[in-house]
CSV table of C-alpha atoms in Angstrom, one decimal:
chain,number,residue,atom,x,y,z
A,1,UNK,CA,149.0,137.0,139.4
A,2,UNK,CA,151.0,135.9,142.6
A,3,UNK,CA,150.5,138.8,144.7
A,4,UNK,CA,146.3,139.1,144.3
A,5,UNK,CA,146.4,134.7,144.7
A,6,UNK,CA,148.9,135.4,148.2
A,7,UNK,CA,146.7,138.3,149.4
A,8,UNK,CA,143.4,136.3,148.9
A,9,UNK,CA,145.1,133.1,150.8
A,10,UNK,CA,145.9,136.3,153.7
A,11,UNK,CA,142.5,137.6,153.9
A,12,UNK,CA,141.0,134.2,153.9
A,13,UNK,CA,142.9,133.5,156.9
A,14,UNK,CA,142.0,136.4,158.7
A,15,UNK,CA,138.2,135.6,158.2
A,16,UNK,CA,138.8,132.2,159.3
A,17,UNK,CA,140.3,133.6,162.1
A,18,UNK,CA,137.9,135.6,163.2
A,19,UNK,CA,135.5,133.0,162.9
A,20,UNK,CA,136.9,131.3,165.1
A,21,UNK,CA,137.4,133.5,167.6
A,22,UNK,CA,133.8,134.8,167.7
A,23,UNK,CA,132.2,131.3,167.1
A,24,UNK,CA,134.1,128.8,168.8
A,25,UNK,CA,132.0,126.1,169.5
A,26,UNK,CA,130.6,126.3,166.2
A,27,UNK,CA,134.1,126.2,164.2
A,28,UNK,CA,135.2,123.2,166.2
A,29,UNK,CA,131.8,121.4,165.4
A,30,UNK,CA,132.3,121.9,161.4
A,31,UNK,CA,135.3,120.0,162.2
A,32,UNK,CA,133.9,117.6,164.2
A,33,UNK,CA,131.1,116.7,161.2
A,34,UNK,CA,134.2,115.7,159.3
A,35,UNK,CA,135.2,113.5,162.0
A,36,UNK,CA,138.9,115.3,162.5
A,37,UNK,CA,139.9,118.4,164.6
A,38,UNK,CA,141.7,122.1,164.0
A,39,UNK,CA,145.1,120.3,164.7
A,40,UNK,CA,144.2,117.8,161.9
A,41,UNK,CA,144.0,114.8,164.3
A,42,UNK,CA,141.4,112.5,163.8
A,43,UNK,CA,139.1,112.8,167.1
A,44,UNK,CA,140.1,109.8,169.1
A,45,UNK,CA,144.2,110.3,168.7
A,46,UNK,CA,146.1,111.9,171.2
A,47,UNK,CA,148.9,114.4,170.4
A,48,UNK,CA,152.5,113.4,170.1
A,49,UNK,CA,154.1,112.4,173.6
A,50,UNK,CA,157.7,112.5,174.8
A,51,UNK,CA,159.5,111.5,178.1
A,52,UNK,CA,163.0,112.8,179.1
A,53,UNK,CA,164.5,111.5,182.2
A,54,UNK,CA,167.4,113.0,184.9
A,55,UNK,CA,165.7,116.8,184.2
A,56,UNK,CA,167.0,117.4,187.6
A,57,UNK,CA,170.4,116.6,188.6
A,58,UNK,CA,170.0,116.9,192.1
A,59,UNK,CA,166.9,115.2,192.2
A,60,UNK,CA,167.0,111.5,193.5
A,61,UNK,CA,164.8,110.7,190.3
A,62,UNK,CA,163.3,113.7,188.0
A,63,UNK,CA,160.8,113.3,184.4
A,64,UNK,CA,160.1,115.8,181.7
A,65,UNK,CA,156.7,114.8,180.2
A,66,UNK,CA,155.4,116.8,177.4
A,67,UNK,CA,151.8,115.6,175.6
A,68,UNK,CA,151.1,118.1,172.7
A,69,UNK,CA,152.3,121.7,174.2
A,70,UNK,CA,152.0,120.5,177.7
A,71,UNK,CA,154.8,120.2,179.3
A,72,UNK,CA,155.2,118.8,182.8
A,73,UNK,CA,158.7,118.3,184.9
A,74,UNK,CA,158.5,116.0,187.9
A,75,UNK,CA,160.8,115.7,190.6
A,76,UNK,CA,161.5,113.5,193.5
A,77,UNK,CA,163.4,114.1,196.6
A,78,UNK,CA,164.1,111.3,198.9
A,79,UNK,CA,164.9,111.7,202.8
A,80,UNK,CA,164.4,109.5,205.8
A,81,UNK,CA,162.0,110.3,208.7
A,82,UNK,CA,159.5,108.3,211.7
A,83,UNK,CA,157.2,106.1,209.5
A,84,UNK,CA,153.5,107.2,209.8
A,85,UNK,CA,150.7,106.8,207.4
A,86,UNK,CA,152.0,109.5,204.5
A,87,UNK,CA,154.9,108.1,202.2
A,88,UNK,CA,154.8,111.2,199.9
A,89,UNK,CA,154.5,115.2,200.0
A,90,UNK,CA,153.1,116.6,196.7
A,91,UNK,CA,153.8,120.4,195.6
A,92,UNK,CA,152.6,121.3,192.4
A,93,UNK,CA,154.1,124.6,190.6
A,94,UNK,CA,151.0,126.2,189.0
A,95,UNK,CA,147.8,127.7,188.4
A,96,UNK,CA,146.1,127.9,191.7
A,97,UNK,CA,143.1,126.9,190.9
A,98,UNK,CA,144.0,124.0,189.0
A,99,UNK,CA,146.8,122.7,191.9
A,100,UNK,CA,144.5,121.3,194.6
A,101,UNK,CA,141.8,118.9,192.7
A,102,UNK,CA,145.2,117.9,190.5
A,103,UNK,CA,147.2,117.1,193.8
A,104,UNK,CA,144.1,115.3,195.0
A,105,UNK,CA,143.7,113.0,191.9
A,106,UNK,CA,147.5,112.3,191.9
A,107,UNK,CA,147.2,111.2,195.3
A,108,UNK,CA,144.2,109.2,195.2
A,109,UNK,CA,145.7,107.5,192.1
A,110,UNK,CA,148.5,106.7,193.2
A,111,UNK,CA,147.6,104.8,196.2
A,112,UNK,CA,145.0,103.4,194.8
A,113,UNK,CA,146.5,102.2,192.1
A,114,UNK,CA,149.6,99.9,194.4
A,115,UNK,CA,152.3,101.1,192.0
A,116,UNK,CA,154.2,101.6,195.1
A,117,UNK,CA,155.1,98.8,197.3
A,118,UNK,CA,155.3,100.5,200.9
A,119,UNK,CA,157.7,97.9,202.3
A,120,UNK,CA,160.6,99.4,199.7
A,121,UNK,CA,160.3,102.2,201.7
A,122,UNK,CA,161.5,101.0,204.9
A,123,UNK,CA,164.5,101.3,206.4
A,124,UNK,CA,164.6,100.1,210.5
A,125,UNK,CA,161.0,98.3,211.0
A,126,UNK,CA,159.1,100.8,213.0
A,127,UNK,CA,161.8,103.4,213.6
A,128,UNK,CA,163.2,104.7,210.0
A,129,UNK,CA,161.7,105.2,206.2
A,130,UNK,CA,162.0,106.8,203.7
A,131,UNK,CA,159.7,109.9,202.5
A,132,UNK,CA,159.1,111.2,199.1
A,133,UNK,CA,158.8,114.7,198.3
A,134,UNK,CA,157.2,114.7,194.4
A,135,UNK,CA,157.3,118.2,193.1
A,136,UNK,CA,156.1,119.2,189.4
A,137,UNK,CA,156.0,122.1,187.5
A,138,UNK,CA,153.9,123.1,184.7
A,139,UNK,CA,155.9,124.9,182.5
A,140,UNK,CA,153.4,124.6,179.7
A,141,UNK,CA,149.2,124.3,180.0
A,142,UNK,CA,147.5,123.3,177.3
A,143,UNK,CA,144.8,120.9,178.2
A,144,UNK,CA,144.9,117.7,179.6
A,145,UNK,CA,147.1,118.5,182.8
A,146,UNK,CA,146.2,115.8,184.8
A,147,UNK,CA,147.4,113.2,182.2
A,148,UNK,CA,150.6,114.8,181.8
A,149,UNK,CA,151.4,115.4,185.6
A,150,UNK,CA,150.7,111.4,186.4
A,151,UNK,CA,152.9,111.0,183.4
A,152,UNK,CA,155.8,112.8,184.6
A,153,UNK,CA,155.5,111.6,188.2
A,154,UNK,CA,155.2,108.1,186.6
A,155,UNK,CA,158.3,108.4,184.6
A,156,UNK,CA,159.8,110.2,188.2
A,157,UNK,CA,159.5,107.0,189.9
A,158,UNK,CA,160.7,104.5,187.2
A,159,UNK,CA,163.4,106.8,187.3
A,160,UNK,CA,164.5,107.0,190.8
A,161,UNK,CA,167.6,106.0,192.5
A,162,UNK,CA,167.2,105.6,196.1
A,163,UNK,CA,169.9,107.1,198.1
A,164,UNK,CA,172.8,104.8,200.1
A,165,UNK,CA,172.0,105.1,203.9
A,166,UNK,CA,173.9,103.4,207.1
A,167,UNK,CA,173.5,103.7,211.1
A,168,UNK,CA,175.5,106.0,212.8
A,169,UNK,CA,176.8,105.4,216.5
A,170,UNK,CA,173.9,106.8,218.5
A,171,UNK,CA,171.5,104.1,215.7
A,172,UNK,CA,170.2,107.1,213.6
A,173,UNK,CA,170.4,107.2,210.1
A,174,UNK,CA,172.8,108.8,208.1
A,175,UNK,CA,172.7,109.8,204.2
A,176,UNK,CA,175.5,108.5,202.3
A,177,UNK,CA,177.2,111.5,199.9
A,178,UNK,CA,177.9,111.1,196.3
A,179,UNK,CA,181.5,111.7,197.7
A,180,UNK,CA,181.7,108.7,200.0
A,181,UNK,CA,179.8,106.3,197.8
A,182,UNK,CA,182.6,104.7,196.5
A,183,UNK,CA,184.7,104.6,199.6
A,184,UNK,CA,185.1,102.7,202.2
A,185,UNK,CA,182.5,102.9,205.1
A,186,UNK,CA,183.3,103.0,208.4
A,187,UNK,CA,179.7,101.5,209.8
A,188,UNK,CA,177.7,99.3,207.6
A,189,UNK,CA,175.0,100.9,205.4
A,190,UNK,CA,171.5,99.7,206.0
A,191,UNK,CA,171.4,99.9,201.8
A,192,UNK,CA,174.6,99.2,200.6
A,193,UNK,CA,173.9,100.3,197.0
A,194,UNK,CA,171.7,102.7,195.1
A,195,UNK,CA,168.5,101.0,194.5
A,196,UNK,CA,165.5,101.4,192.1
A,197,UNK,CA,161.8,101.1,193.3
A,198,UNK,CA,160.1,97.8,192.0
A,199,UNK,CA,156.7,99.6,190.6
A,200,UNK,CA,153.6,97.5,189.7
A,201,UNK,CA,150.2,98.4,188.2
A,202,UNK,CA,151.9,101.5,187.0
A,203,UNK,CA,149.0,103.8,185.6
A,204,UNK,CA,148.4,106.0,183.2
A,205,UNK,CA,145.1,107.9,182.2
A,206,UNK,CA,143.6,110.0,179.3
A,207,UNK,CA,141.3,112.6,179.3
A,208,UNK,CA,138.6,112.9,177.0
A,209,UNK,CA,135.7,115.5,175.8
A,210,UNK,CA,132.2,114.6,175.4
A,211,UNK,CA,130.2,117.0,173.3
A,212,UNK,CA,127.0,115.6,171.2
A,213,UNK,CA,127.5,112.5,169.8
A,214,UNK,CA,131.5,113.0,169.7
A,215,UNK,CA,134.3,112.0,172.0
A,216,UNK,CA,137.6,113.8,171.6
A,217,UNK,CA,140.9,112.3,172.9
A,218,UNK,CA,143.3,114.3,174.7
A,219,UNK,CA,142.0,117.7,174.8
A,220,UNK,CA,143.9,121.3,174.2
A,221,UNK,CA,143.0,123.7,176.7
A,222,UNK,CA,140.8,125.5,173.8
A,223,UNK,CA,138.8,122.6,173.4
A,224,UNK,CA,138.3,122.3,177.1
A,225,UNK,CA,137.5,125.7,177.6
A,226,UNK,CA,134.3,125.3,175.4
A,227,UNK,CA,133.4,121.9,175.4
A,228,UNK,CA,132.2,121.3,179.2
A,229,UNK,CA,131.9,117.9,179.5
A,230,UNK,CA,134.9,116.1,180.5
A,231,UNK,CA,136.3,112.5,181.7
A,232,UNK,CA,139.5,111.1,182.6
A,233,UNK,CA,139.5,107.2,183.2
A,234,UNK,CA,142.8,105.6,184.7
A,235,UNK,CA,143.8,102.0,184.0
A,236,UNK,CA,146.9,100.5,185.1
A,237,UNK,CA,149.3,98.6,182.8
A,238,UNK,CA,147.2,95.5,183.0
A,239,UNK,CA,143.9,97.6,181.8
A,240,UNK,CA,142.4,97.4,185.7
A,241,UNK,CA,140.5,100.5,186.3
A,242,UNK,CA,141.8,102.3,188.5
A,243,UNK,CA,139.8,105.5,188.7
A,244,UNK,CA,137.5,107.6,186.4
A,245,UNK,CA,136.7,111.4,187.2
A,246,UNK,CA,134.1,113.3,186.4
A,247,UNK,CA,134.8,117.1,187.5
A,248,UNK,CA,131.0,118.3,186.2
A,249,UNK,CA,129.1,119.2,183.2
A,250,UNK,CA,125.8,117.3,182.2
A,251,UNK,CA,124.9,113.9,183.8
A,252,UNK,CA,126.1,110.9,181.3
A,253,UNK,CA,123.4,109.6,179.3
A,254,UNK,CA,124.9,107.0,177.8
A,255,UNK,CA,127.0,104.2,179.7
A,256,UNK,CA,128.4,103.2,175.8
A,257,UNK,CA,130.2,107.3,176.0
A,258,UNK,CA,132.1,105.8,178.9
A,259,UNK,CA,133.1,102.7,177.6
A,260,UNK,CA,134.2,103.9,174.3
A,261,UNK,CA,136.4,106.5,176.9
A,262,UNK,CA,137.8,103.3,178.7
A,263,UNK,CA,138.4,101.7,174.9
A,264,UNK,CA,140.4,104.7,174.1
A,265,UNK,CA,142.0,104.7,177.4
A,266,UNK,CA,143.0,101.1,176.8
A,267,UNK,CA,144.9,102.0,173.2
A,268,UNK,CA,146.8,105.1,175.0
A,269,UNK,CA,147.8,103.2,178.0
A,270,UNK,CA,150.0,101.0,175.9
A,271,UNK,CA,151.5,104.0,173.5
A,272,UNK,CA,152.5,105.6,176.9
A,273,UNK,CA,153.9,102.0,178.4
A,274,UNK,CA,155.9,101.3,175.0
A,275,UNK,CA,157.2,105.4,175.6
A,276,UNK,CA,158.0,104.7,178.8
A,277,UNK,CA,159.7,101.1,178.4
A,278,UNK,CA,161.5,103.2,175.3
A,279,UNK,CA,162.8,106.0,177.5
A,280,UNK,CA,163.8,103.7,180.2
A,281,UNK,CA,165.9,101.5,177.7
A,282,UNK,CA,167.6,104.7,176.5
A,283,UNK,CA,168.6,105.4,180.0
A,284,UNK,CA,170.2,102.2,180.3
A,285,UNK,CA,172.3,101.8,177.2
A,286,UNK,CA,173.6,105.6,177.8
């Protein structure tokens, strides 16, 4: 009786299967009438979240972010330069397509946002400061990138140490190796210790689908391949909007879809603060 019962379960999984691969849209939607998704999460959760920190040892400050499959590793590399108006360099490790409107959001948000306080960054008023090169990979896309790359560059910063530094004899600056940073200095360093960035109005988004009268938290990449509407609204730790994007899809027709998005926005925002207040704590005690 248990082979025909475990042959039945196998053939009903095959025509489920199938179903869902010729009729997406409509598999996902007999989910969505029972208010809960394919991955069995209910439609305004988003999927688990971890942080790591130090990914890269010789980065000055590095982040593993993974939200559901996506995975995201950030890393910073610090060196000193002639001020002018850019304070970071951005390369982002893959798909093409995908790199430059991502790069441009990070940007945008970041600035925007004031997590970074530009004076931290200066070394000799007007003549030395310090530039940071934020790189991340995606080693895994599964919906949602954007959220998960301003997590890991987030987490990146919080992270960071900020190299020792002195003046030389001709008045240029000098990096301080690991090697020397316990001995004795010869000239005095314009930093004399490793120092952490003071970040404010750190923010964190969440992506969400519209489709009907549904709105899905923290999309896989299937759901975003068939459901074209899309939204990611970014609030900073004290719930001030900081930016909402809208890449395309049909005009909003209701301003109450978009506030419910900034509602669930506001929930997430303090899951990934407490993760990230967590992670940071860990660090410490190790």
């Amino acid at each position: 009786m248990g082979l025909p019962d475990a042959s039945g379960d196998l053939s009903s999984e095959m025509e489920v299967d199938a179903f869902r691969r010729l009729f997406p849209l409509r598999y996902f939607e007999r989910h969505l009438s029972e208010s809960i998704r394919p991955d069995a999460r209910p439609l305004g959760r988003a999927r688990d979240t971890t942080l790591a920190l130090g990914a890269v040892a010789s980065a000055h400050g590095s982040a593993l972010a993974k939200i559901g499959s996506t995975t995201m590793l950030a890393a910073i590399k610090m060196e000193v330069m002639t001020p002018f108006n850019r304070v970071t360099g951005r390369r982002l490790h893959w798909p093409a397509e995908a790199a430059p409107v991502i790069s441009k959001q990070l940007s945008d948000t970041i600035s925007s946002s004031g997590m970074i306080n530009l004076k931290e960054l200066s070394l000799v008023s007007g003549k030395a400061a310090w530039m940071a090169y934020l790189d991340i990979y995606c080693l895994d896309a599964d919906g949602a990138l954007f959220d998960a790359a301003l997590l890991s560059a987030v987490a990146a910063f919080s992270h960071l140490q900020i190299p020792i530094v002195s003046l030389n004899d001709d008045g240029k600056i000098e990096l301080i190796s690991e090697e020397d940073d316990g001995a004795k200095l010869e000239v005095e360093p314009v930093n004399k210790e490793k120092r952490k960035l003071t970040l404010s109005s750190i923010p964190f988004s969440l992506t969400c689908i519209l489709h009907k009268n549904y709105i899905l938290a923290d999309p896989t990449a299937e759901e975003e391949s068939i459901m074209e509407t899309a939204v990611t609204v970014v609030l900073d730790s004290s719930s001030r909007l900081v930016s909402f994007y809208k890449p395309g899809g049909p005009v909003l027709a209701h301003t109450s879809a978009v506030q419910d998005c900034v509602a669930l926005t506001r929930q997430r925002v303090k899951e990934l603060q407490n993760i990230l207040d967590e992670t940071l704590s860990g660090m410490e005690i190790d």
